XYZ file of C-alpha atoms in Angstrom:
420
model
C -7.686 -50.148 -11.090
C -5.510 -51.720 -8.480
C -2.184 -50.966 -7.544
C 1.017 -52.659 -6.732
C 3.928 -51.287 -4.811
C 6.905 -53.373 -5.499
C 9.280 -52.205 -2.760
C 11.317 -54.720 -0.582
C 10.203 -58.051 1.076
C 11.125 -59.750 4.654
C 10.397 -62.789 6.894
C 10.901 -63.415 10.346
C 13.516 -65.909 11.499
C 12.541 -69.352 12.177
C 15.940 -71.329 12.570
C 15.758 -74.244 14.617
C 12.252 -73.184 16.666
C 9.388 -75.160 17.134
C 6.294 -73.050 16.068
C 2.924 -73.561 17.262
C -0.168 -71.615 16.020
C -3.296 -72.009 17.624
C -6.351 -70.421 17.713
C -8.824 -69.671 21.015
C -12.218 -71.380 19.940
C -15.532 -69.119 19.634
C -19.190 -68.991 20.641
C -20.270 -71.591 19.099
C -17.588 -73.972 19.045
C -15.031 -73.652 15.848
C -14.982 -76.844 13.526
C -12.413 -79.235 14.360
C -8.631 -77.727 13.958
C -6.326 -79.192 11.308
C -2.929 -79.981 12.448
C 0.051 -80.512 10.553
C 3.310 -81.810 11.985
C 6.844 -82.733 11.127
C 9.962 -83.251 13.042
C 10.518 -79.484 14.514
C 7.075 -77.942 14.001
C 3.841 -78.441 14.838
C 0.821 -75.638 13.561
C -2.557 -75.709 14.577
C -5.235 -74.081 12.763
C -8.660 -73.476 13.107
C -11.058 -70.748 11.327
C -11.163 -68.214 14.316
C -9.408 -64.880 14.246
C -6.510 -65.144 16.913
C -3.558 -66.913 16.173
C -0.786 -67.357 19.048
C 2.899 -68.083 18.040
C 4.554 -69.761 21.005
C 8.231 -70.499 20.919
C 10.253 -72.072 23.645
C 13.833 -73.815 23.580
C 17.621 -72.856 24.439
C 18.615 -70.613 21.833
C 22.669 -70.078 21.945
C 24.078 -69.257 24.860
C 22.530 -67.670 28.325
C 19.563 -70.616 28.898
C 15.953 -70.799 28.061
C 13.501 -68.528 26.700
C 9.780 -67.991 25.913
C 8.380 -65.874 23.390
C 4.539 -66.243 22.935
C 2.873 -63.964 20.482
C -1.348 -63.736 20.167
C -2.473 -61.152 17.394
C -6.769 -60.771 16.881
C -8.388 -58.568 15.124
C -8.697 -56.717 18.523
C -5.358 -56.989 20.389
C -1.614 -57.526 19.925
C 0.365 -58.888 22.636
C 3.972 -60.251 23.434
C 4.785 -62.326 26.315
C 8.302 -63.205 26.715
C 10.661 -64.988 29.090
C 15.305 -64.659 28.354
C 18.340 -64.988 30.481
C 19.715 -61.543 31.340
C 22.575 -61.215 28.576
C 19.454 -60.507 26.253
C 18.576 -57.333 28.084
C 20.628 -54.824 26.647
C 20.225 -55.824 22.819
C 16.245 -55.738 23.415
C 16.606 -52.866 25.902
C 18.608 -50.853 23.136
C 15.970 -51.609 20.358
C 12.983 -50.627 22.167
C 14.735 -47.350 22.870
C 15.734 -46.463 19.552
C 11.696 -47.369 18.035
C 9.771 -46.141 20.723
C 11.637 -43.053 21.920
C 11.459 -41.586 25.543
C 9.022 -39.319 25.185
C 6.253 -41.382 26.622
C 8.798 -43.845 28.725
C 9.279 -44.252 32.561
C 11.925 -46.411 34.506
C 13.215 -47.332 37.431
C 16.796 -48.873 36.834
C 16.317 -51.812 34.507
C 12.588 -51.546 34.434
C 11.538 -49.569 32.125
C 7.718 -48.945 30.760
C 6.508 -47.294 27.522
C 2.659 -46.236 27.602
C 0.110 -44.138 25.851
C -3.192 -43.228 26.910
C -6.192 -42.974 24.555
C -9.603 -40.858 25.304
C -11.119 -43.804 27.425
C -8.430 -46.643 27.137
C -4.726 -47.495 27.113
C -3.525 -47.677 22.989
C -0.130 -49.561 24.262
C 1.870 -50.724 26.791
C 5.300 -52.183 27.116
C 6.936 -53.411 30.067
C 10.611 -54.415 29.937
C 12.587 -56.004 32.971
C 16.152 -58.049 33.366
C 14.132 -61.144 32.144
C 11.029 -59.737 30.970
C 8.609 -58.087 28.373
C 5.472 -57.647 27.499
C 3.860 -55.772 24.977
C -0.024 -55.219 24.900
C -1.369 -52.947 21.940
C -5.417 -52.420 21.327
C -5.643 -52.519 17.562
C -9.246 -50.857 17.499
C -8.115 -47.792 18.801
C -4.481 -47.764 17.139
C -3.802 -46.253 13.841
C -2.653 -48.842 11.070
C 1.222 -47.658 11.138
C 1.110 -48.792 14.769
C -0.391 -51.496 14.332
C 2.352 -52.618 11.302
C 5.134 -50.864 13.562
C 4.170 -53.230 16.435
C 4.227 -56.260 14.196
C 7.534 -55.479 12.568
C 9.341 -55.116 15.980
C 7.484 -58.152 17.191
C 9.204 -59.969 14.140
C 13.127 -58.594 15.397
C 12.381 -58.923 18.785
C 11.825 -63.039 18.584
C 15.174 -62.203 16.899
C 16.785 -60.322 20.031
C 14.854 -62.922 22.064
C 16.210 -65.699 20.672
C 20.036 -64.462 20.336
C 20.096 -63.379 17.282
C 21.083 -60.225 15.889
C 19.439 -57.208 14.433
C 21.930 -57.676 11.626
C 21.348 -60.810 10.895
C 17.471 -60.039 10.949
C 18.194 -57.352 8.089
C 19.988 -59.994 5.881
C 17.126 -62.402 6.266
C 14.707 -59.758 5.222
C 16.934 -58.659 2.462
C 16.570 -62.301 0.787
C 12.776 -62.775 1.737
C 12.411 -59.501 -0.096
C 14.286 -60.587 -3.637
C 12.102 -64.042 -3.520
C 8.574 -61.626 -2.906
C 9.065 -59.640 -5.401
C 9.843 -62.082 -7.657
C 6.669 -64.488 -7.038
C 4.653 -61.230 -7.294
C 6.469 -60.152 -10.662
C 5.763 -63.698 -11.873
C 2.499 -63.449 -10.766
C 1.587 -60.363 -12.704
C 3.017 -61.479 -15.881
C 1.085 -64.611 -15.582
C -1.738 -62.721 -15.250
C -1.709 -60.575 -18.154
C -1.081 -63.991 -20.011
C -4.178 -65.114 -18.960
C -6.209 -62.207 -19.227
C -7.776 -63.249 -22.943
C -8.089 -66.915 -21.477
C -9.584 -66.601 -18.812
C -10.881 -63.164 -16.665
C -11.127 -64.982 -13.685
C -7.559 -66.956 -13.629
C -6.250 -63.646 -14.198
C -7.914 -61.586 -11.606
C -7.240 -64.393 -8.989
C -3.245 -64.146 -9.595
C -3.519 -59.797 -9.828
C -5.052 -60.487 -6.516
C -2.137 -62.745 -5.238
C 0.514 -60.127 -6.648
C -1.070 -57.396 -5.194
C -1.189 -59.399 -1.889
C 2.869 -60.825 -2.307
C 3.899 -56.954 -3.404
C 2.110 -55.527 -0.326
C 3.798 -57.945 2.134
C 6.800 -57.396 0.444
C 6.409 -53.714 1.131
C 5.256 -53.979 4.816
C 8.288 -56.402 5.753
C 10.864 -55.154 3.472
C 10.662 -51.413 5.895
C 12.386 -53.069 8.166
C 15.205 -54.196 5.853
C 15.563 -50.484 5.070
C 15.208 -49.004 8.614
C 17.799 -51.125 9.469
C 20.369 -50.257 6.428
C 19.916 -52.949 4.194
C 19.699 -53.438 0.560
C 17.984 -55.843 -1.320
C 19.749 -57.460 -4.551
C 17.170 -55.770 -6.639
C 18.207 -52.061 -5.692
C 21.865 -53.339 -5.809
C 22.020 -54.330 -9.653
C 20.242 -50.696 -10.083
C 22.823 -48.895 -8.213
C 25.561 -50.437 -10.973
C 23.575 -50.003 -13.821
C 24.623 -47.074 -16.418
C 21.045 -45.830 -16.517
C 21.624 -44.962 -12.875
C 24.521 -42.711 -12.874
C 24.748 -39.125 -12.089
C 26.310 -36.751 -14.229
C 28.713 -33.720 -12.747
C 26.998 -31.473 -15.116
C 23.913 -32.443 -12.673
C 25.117 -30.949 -9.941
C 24.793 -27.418 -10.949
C 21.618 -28.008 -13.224
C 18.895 -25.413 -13.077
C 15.965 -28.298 -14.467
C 16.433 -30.793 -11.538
C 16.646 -29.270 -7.519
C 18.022 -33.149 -6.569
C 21.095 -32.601 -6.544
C 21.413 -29.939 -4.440
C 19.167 -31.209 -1.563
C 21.249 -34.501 -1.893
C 24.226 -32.174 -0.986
C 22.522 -30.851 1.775
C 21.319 -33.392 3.207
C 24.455 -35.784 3.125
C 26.380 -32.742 4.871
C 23.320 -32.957 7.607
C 23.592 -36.611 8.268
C 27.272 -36.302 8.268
C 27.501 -33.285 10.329
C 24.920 -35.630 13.110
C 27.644 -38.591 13.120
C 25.176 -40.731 11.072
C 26.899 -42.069 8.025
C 30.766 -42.408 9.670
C 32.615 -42.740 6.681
C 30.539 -45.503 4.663
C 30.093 -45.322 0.902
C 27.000 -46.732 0.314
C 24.183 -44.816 1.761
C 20.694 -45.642 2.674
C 18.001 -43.038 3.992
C 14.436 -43.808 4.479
C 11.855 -40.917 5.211
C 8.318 -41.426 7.144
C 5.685 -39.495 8.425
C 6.853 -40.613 11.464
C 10.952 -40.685 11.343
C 13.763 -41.080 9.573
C 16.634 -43.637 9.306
C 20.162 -43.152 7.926
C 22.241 -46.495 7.760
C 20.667 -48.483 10.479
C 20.234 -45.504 12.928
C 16.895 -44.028 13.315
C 17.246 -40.453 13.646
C 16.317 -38.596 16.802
C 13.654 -36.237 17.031
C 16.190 -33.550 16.593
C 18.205 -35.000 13.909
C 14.548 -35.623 11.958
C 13.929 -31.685 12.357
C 16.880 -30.841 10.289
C 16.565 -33.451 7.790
C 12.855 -31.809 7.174
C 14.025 -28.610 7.497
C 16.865 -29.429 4.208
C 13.729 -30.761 2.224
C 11.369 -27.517 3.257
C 14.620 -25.280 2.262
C 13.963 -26.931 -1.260
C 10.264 -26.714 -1.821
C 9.686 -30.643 -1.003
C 7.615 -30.818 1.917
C 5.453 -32.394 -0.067
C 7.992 -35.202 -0.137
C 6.298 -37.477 3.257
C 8.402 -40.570 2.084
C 10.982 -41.652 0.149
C 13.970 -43.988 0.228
C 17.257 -42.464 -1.053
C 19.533 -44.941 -2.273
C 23.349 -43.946 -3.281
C 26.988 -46.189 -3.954
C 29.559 -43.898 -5.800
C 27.974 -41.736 -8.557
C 25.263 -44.017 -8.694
C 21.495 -43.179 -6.808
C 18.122 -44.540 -6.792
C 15.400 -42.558 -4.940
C 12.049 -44.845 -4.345
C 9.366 -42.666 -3.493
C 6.153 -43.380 -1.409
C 2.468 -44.059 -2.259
C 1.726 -42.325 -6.041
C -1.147 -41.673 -7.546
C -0.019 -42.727 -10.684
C -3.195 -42.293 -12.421
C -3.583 -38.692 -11.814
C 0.209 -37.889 -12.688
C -1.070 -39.575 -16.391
C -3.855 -37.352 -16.738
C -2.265 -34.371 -15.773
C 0.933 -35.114 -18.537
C -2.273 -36.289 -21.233
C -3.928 -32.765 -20.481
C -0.968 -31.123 -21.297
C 0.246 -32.923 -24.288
C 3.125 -34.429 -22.766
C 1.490 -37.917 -24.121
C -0.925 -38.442 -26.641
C -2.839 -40.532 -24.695
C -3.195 -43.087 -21.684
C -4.581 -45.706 -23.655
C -1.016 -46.785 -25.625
C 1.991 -47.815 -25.360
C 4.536 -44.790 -23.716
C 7.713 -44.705 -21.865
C 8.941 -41.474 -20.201
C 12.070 -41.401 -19.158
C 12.173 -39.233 -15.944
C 15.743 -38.902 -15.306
C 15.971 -35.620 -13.451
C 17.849 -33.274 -15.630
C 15.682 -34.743 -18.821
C 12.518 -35.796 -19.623
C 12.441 -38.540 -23.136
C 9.428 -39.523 -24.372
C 9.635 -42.257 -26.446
C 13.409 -41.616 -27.783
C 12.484 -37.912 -27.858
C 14.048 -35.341 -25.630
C 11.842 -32.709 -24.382
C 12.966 -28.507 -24.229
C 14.654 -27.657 -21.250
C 10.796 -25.420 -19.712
C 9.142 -28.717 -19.920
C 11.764 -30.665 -18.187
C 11.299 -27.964 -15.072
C 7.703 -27.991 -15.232
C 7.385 -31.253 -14.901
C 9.842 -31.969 -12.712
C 8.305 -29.412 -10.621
C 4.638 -30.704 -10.917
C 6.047 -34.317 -9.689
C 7.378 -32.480 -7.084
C 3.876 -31.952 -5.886
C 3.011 -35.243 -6.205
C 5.788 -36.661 -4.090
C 7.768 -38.027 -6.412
C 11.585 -36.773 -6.897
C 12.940 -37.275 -10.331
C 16.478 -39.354 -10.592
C 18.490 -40.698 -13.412
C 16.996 -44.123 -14.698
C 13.440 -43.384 -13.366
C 10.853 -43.841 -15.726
C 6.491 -43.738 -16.206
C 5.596 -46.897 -18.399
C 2.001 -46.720 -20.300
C 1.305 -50.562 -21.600
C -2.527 -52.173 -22.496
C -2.098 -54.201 -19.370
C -0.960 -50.761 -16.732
C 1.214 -48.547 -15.716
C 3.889 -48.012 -13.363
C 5.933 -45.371 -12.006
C 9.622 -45.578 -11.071
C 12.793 -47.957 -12.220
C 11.751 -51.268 -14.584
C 14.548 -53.575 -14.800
C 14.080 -57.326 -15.386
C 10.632 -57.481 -15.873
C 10.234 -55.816 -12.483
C 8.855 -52.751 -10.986
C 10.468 -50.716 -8.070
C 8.066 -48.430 -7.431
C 4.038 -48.017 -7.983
C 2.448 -50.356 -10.449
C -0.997 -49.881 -11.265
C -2.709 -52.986 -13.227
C -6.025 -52.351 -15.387
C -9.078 -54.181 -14.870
């Protein structure tokens, strides 16, 4: 089977910049490049595995910059070249994603390096009018690898004169049109699948590829406080409304930790007053509106989740506007969360059609509510499985997959899994 996270999408901003990719020709020589041009952008291609993104010009205000970009399958790297009133915007970012921990300066220099068994795994130097960034991707884990691209992407922001803000409503757009080319995509796809097996499989493949970028570059959307428009019509739907009788419900243990933790992130300073709230969880950090959590801060936050018997909860996104929530959790392994409900007669079986509604303080299958000791056991099994429970949620059995979280206009937000 293959699965499909439909999360949140993102681009990079390309406003007004003339964008040239190129590639460094092997041993032997590459076939002849293909170029395309038009009146602001010229790409070169060629079938090697480096690509460099150089972009030059007077962006705004301040004079010229440079920002030159070469990704391999060996090596990231960022060279880049601003006036002085970019400094503290850049300065300020790099600080608040990287830490101090393994950070040196010297007034406005300032260096961030770590040191592998044998070699360096990254390096960043920042002056006045200066960075570079140099990561080796065959020593790096993936999530720095995918870290290191998305802050390449809102640095050529920062670079440019943009704003981080403004980077966060791009990839909030980006995201909607993602996720709907991949939902298209997989629809398509199980239209085709009695024409034609291969047509089909070829446009699973695309989704899966469109739902996985939209996943990778939507993060940043989050980190940085946004919503998409997708998790906004959930947050005013009915189906996503919280009861007050959930608040003191024995069945579902949301409720409190959502207490807890908004009295944590308010006691740090980190939600100042604002309505709508968006939380992200990681392995490695946490964000609350825009502002990544410190290494303190991130203690405590784990700490309210350990209180409540969901450390097994490594990541989730925690969505909330008035009464109304949606919780996205991480990676699940959908599959095995159906077997374990078929061995125990939850459903009668993974081969039909079944919809579970998952809503936290009940559990409906099919239009029929479940007793109250099989809403907590299963709620309490999911638990283990990283997924929290919330009003609106739902596990969806059809002949063509199954997904895992909130469907809503022929869309997933959450884990879809497709059949092959």
């Amino acid at each position: 089977m293959k699965t499909v996270r439909n999360i949140c999408t993102a681009a990079l901003i390309g406003l007004g910049i003339n964008v040239i990719a190129q590639t460094a020709p092997p041993a032997p020589p590459a076939p002849p490049a293909t170029v395309y041009e038009d009146a602001t952008t010229t790409v070169t291609t060629n079938s090697s595995n480096v690509s460099v993104i150089t972009q030059n010009g007077n962006f705004g205000s301040g004079g010229s910059t440079s920002y030159s970009v070469s990704n391999s399958n060996d090596e990231y790297r960022v060279k880049s070249r601003y006036p002085s009133n970019r400094y503290a915007a850049i300065k300020d970012f790099l600080v608040a994603e990287m830490g101090t921990k393994n950070m040196q300066s010297s007034g406005k220099d300032m260096v961030w390096s770590l040191e592998g068994d044998e070699d360096t795994v990254y390096e960043i130097a920042l002056s006045e009018k200066r960075l570079k960034i140099e990561l080796d991707k065959t020593i790096a884990a993936p999530d720095m690898i995918a870290k290191f691209t998305d802050m390449g992407n809102i640095l050529r922001t920062l670079v440019s004169g943009g704003s981080e803000r403004q980077e966060i409503q791009r990839l909030e757009r980006d995201a909607d049109r993602a996720r709907r080319d991949a939902a298209r995509m997989q629809r398509e796809a199980a239209r085709l699948r009695e024409v034609s097996v291969r047509d089909a499989a070829r446009l699973e493949r695309e989704a899966l590829r469109l739902s996985n970028e939209a996943e990778r570059l939507g993060l940043n959307s989050k980190r940085g406080g946004g919503i998409d428009s997708y998790v906004r019509d959930l947050l005013e739907l009915s189906s996503t409304k919280t009861a007050a009788s959930d608040e003191k419900s024995s069945l579902w243990q949301w409720p409190e930790v959502q207490e807890a933790l908004i009295n944590t992130l308010n006691t740090e300073g980190l939600l100042k007053g604002e309505e709508t709230i968006v939380f992200v969880k990681e392995d490695a950090g946490a964000y609350a509106n825009g502002t990544r959590l410190s290494t303190t801060q991130w203690s405590k936050v784990n700490s309210v989740f350990r209180k409540y018997g969901m450390q097994d909860v490594t990541e989730v996104s925690f969505y909330k506007k008035g009464n109304h929530i949606v919780i996205v959790d991480g990676f699940i392994a959908v599959e095995k969360i159906v077997t374990w409900l078929t061995r125990n007669d939850y459903i009668a079986s993974s081969s039909r059609y079944v919809k579970m509604m998952l809503n936290g303080s009940s559990v409906i299958v099919d239009n029929v509510a479940l007793p109250s000791s099989d809403v907590k056991r299963i709620n309490s099994y999911l638990l283990t499985e990283g997924v929290i429970t919330a009003p609106g949620k739902s596990l969806v059995i059809k002949e063509t997959g199954m997904s895992l979280g909130y469907s809503y206009d022929k869309s997933t937000l959450g884990t879809w899994v497709s059949r092959d």
